[in-house]
mmCIF file of C-alpha atoms in Angstrom:
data_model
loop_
_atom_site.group_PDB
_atom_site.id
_atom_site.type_symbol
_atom_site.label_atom_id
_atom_site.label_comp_id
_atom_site.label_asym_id
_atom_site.label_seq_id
_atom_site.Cartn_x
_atom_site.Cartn_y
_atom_site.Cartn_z
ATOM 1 C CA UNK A 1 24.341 20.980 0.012
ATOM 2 C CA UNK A 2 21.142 21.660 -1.361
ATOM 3 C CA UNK A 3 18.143 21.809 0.347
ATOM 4 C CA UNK A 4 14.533 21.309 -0.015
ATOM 5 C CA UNK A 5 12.059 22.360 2.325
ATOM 6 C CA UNK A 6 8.016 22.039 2.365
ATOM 7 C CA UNK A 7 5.702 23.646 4.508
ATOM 8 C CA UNK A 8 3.190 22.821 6.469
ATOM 9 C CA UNK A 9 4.604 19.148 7.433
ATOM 10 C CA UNK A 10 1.239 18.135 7.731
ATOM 11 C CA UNK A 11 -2.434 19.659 7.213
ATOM 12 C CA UNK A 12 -5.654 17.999 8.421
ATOM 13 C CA UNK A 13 -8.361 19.496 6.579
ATOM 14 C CA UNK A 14 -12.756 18.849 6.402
ATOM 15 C CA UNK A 15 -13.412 17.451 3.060
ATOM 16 C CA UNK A 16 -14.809 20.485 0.494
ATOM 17 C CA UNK A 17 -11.550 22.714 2.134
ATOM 18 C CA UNK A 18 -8.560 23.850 0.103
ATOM 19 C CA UNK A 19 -5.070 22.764 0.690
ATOM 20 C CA UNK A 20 -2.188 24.468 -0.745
ATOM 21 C CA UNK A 21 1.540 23.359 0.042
ATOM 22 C CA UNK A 22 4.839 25.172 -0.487
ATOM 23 C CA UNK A 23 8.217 24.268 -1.319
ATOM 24 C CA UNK A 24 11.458 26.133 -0.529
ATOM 25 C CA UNK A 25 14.891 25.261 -2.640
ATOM 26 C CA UNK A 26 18.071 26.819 -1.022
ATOM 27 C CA UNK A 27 19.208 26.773 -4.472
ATOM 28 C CA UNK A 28 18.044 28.093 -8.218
ATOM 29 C CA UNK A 29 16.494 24.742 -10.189
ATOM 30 C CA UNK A 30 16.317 23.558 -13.720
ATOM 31 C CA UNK A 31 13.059 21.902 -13.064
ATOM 32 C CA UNK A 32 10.577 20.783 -10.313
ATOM 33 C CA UNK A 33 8.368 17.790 -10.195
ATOM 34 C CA UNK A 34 5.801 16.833 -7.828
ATOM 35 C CA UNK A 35 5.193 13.289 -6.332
ATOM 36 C CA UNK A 36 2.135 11.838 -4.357
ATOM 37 C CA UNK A 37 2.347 9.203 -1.608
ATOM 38 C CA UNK A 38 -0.461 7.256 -0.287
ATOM 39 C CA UNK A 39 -0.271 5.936 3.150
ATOM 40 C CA UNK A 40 1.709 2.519 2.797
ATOM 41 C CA UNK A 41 2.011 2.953 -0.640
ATOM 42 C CA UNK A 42 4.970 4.586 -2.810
ATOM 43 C CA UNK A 43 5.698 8.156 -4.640
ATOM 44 C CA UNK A 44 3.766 8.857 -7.164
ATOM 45 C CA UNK A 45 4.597 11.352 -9.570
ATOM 46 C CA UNK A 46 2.198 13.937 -10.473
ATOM 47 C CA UNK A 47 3.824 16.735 -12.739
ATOM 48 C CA UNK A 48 6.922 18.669 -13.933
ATOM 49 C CA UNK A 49 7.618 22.126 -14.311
ATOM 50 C CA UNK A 50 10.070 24.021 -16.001
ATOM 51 C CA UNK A 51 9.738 27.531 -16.848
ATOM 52 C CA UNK A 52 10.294 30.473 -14.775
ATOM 53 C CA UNK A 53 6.511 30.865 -13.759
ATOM 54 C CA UNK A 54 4.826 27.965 -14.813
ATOM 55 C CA UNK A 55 1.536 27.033 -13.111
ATOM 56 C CA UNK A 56 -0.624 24.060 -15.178
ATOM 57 C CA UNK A 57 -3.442 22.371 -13.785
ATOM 58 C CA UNK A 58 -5.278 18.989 -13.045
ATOM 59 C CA UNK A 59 -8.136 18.549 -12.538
ATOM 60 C CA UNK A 60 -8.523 20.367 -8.765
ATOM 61 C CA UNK A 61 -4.485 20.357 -8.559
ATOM 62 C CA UNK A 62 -2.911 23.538 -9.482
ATOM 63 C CA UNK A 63 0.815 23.917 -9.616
ATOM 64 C CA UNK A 64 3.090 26.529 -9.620
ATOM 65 C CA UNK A 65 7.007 27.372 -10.270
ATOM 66 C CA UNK A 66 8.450 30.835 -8.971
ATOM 67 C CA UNK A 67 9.394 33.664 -11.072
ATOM 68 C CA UNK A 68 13.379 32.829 -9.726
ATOM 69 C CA UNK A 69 12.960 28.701 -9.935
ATOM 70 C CA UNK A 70 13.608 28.198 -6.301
ATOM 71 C CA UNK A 71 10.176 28.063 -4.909
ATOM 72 C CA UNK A 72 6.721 25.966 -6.044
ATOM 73 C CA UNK A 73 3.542 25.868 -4.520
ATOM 74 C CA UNK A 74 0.391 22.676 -4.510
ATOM 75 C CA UNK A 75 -3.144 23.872 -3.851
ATOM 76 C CA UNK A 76 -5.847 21.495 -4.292
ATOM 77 C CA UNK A 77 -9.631 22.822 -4.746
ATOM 78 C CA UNK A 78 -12.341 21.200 -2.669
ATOM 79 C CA UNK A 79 -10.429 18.347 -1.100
ATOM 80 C CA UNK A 80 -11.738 14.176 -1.406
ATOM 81 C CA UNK A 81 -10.206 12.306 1.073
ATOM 82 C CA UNK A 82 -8.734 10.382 -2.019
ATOM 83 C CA UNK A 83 -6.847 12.896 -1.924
ATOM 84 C CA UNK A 84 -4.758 11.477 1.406
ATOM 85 C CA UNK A 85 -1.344 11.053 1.528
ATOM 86 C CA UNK A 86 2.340 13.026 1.461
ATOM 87 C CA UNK A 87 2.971 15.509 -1.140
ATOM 88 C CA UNK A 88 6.803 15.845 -2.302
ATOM 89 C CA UNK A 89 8.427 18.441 -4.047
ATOM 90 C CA UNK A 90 11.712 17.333 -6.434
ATOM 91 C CA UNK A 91 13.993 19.578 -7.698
ATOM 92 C CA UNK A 92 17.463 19.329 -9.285
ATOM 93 C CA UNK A 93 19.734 22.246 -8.850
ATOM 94 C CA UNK A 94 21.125 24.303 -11.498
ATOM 95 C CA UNK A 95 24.754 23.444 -12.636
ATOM 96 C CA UNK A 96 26.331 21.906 -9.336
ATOM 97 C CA UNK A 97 29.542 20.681 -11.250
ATOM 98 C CA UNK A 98 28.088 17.338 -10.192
ATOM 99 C CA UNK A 99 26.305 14.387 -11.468
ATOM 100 C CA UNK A 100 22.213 15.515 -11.420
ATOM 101 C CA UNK A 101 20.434 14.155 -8.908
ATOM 102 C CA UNK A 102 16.808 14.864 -7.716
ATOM 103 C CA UNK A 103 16.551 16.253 -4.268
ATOM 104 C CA UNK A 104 13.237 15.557 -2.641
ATOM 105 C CA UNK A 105 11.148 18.169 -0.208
ATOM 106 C CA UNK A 106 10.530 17.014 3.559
ATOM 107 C CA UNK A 107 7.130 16.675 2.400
ATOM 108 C CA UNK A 108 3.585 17.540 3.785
ATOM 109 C CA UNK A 109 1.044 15.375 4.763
ATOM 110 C CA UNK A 110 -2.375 15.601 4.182
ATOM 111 C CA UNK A 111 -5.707 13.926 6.098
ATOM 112 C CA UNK A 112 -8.789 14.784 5.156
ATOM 113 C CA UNK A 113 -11.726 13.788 6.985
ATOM 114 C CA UNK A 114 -15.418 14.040 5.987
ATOM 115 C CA UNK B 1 2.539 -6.165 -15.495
ATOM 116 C CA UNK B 2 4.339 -4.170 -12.815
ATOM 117 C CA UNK B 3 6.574 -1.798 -13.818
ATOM 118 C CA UNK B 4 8.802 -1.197 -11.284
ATOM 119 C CA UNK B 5 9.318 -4.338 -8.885
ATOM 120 C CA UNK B 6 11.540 -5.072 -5.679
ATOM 121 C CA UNK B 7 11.637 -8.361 -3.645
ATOM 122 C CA UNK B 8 11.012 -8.595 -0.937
ATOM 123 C CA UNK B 9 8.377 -6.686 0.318
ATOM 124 C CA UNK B 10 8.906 -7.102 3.793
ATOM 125 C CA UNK B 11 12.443 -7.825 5.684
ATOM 126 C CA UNK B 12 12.937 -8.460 9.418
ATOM 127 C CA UNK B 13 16.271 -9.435 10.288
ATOM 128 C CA UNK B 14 19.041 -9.144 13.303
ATOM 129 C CA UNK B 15 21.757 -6.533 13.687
ATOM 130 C CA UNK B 16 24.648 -7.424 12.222
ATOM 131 C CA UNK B 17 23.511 -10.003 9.595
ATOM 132 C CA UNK B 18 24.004 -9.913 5.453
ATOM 133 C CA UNK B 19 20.903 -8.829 3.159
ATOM 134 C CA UNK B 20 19.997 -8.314 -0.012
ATOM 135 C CA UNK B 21 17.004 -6.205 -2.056
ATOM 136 C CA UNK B 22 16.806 -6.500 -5.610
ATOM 137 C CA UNK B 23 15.157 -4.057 -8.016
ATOM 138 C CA UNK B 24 13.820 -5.283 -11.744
ATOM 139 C CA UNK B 25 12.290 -2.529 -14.402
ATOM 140 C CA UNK B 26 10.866 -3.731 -17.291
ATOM 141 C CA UNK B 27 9.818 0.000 -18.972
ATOM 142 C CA UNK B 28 13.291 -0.050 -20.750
ATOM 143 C CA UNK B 29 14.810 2.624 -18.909
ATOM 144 C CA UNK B 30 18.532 3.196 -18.466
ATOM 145 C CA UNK B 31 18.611 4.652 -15.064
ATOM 146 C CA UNK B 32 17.870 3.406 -11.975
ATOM 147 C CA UNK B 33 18.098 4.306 -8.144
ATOM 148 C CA UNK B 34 17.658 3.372 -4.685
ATOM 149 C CA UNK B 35 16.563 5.556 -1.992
ATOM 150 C CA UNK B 36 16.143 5.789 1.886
ATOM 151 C CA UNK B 37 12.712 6.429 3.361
ATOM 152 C CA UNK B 38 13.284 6.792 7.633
ATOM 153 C CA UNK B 39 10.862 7.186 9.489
ATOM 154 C CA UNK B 40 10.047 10.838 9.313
ATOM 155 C CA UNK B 41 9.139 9.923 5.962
ATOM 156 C CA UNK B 42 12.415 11.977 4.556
ATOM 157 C CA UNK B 43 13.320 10.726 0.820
ATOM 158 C CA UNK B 44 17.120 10.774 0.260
ATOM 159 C CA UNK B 45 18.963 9.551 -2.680
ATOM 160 C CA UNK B 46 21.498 7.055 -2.243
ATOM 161 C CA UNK B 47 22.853 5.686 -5.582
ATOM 162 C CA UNK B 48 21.561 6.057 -9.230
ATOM 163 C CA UNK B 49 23.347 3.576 -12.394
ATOM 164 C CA UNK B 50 22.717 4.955 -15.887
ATOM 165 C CA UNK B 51 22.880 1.511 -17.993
ATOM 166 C CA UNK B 52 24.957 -0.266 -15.524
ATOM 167 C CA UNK B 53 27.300 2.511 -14.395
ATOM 168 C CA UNK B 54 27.440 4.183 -10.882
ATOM 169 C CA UNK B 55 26.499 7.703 -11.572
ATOM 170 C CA UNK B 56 25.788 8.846 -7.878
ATOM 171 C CA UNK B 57 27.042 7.603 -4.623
ATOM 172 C CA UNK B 58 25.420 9.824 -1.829
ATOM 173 C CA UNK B 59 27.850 9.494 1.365
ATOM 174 C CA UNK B 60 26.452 6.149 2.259
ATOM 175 C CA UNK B 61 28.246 3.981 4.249
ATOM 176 C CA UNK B 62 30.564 1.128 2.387
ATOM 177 C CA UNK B 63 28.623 -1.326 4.263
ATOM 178 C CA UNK B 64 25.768 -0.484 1.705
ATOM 179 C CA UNK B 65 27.109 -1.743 -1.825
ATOM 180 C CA UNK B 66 24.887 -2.068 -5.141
ATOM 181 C CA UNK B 67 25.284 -4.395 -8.289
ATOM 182 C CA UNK B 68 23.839 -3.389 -11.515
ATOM 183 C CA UNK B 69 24.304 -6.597 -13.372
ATOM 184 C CA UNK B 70 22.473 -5.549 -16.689
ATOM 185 C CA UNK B 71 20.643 -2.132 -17.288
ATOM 186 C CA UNK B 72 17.210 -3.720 -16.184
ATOM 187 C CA UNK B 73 18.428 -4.705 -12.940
ATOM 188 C CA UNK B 74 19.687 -2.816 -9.844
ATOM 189 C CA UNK B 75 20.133 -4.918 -6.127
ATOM 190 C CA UNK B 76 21.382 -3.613 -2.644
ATOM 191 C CA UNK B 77 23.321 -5.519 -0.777
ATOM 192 C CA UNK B 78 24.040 -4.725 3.148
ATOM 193 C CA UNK B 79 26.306 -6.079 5.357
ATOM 194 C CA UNK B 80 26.708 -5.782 9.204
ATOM 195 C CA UNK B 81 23.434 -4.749 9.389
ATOM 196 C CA UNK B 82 23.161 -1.618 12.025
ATOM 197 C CA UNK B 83 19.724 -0.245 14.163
ATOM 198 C CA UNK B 84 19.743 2.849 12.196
ATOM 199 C CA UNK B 85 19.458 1.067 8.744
ATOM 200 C CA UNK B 86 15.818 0.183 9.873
ATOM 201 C CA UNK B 87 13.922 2.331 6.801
ATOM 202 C CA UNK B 88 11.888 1.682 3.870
ATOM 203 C CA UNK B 89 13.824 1.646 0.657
ATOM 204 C CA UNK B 90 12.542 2.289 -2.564
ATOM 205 C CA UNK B 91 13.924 1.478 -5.993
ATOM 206 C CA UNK B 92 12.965 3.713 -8.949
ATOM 207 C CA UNK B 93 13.826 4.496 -12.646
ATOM 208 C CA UNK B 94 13.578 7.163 -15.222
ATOM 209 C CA UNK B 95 13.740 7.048 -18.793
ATOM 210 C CA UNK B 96 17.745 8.384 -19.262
ATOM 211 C CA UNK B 97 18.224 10.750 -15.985
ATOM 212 C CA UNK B 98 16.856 12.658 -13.454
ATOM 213 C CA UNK B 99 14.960 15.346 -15.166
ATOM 214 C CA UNK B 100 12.397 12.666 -16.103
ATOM 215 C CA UNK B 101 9.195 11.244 -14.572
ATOM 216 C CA UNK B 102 11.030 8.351 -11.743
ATOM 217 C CA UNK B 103 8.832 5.591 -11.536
ATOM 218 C CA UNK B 104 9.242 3.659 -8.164
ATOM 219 C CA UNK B 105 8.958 0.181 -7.115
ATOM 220 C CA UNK B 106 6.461 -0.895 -3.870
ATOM 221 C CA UNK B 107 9.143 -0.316 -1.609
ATOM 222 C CA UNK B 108 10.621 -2.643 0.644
ATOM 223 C CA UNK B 109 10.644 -2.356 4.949
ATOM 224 C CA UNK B 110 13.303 -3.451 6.665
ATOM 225 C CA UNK B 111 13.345 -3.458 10.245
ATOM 226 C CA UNK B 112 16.548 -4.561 12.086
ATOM 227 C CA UNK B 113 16.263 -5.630 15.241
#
């Protein structure tokens, strides 16, 4: 089955450093989103992408989709520790035959400390 | 108003016992879905209902069974509760499928002893 793999699983980081995550499909997808979870809280989602290439912005947040749609990358500029909690990757795969479903990343987590 | 809302919040029960979670959204959406959260913090799907229908059904056990009684609504209920159930489960729902934003509800952690 598909599957959807982030790296690092976690990052501690000094406030003011940069943070970039990745995200591995095993298979081509139609789309990826990206979903934020606070400690104790619930995912959050944060942005879609889907073109072949795609990177848009947010503020410090820059996103990206691979040129082949099976790979994204998270960086954030300058990190606030508001900026604490799990990032997930979502992606639904390209014509399974299936009903589509959105398969979520392993996730990194992020602590930043001052 | 909360968007997205599951009761209860907090469920500590016995192995073997009956439970329920229920999941309201009032944004008007027509699908919903429940998913796992263990303890490594893994997401995985296991049912989504567009407007009352079972869409997906992701290999969970038959002791897990969910009731969509109107398109606004989406409960779990779980019998013979097991160790390895112990998890936070999250409802969410998305405008008419998967490619859209999922909003999710608070969550709610159950912890079978």
């Amino acid at each position: 089955g598909q599957q959807v793999m982030q790296i690092p699983q976690y990052q501690h980081v000094q406030e003011g450093e940069d943070f970039t995550t990745y995200c591995n499909s095993s298979t081509t997808l139609s789309n990826i989103q990206w979903y934020k979870q606070r400690p104790g809280g619930h995912p959050v989602f944060l942005i879609q992408l889907v073109k072949s290439g795609e990177v848009k912005k947010q503020k410090r947040l820059t996103f990206q989709f691979g040129e082949a749609k099976k790979n994204s990358s998270l960086h954030i500029t300058a990190t606030q520790t508001t900026d604490v909690g799990t990032y997930f990757c979502a992606g639904i795969c390209v014509n399974t035959g299936t009903a589509s479903k959105l398969t979520f990343g392993t996730g990194t987590r992020l602590q930043v400390t001052l | 108003d909360t968007a997205v809302s599951q009761t209860p919040k907090y469920l500590v029960t016995q192995m073997g016992n009956d439970k329920s979670i229920k999941c309201e959204q009032n944004l008007g959406h027509d699908t919903m879905y429940w998913y796992k959260q263990d303890s490594k913090k893994f997401l995985k799907i296991m049912f989504s209902y567009n407007n009352k229908e079972l869409i997906i059904n992701e290999t969970v056990p038959n002791r897990f069974s969910p009731k969509s009684p109107d398109k606004a609504h989406l409960n779990l209920h779980i019998n013979s509760l097991e160790l390895g159930d112990s998890a936070v489960y999250f409802c969410a729902s998305s405008r008419k499928g998967p490619i859209e934003t999922q909003y999710f509800g608070p969550g709610t952690r159950l912890l079978v002893l």
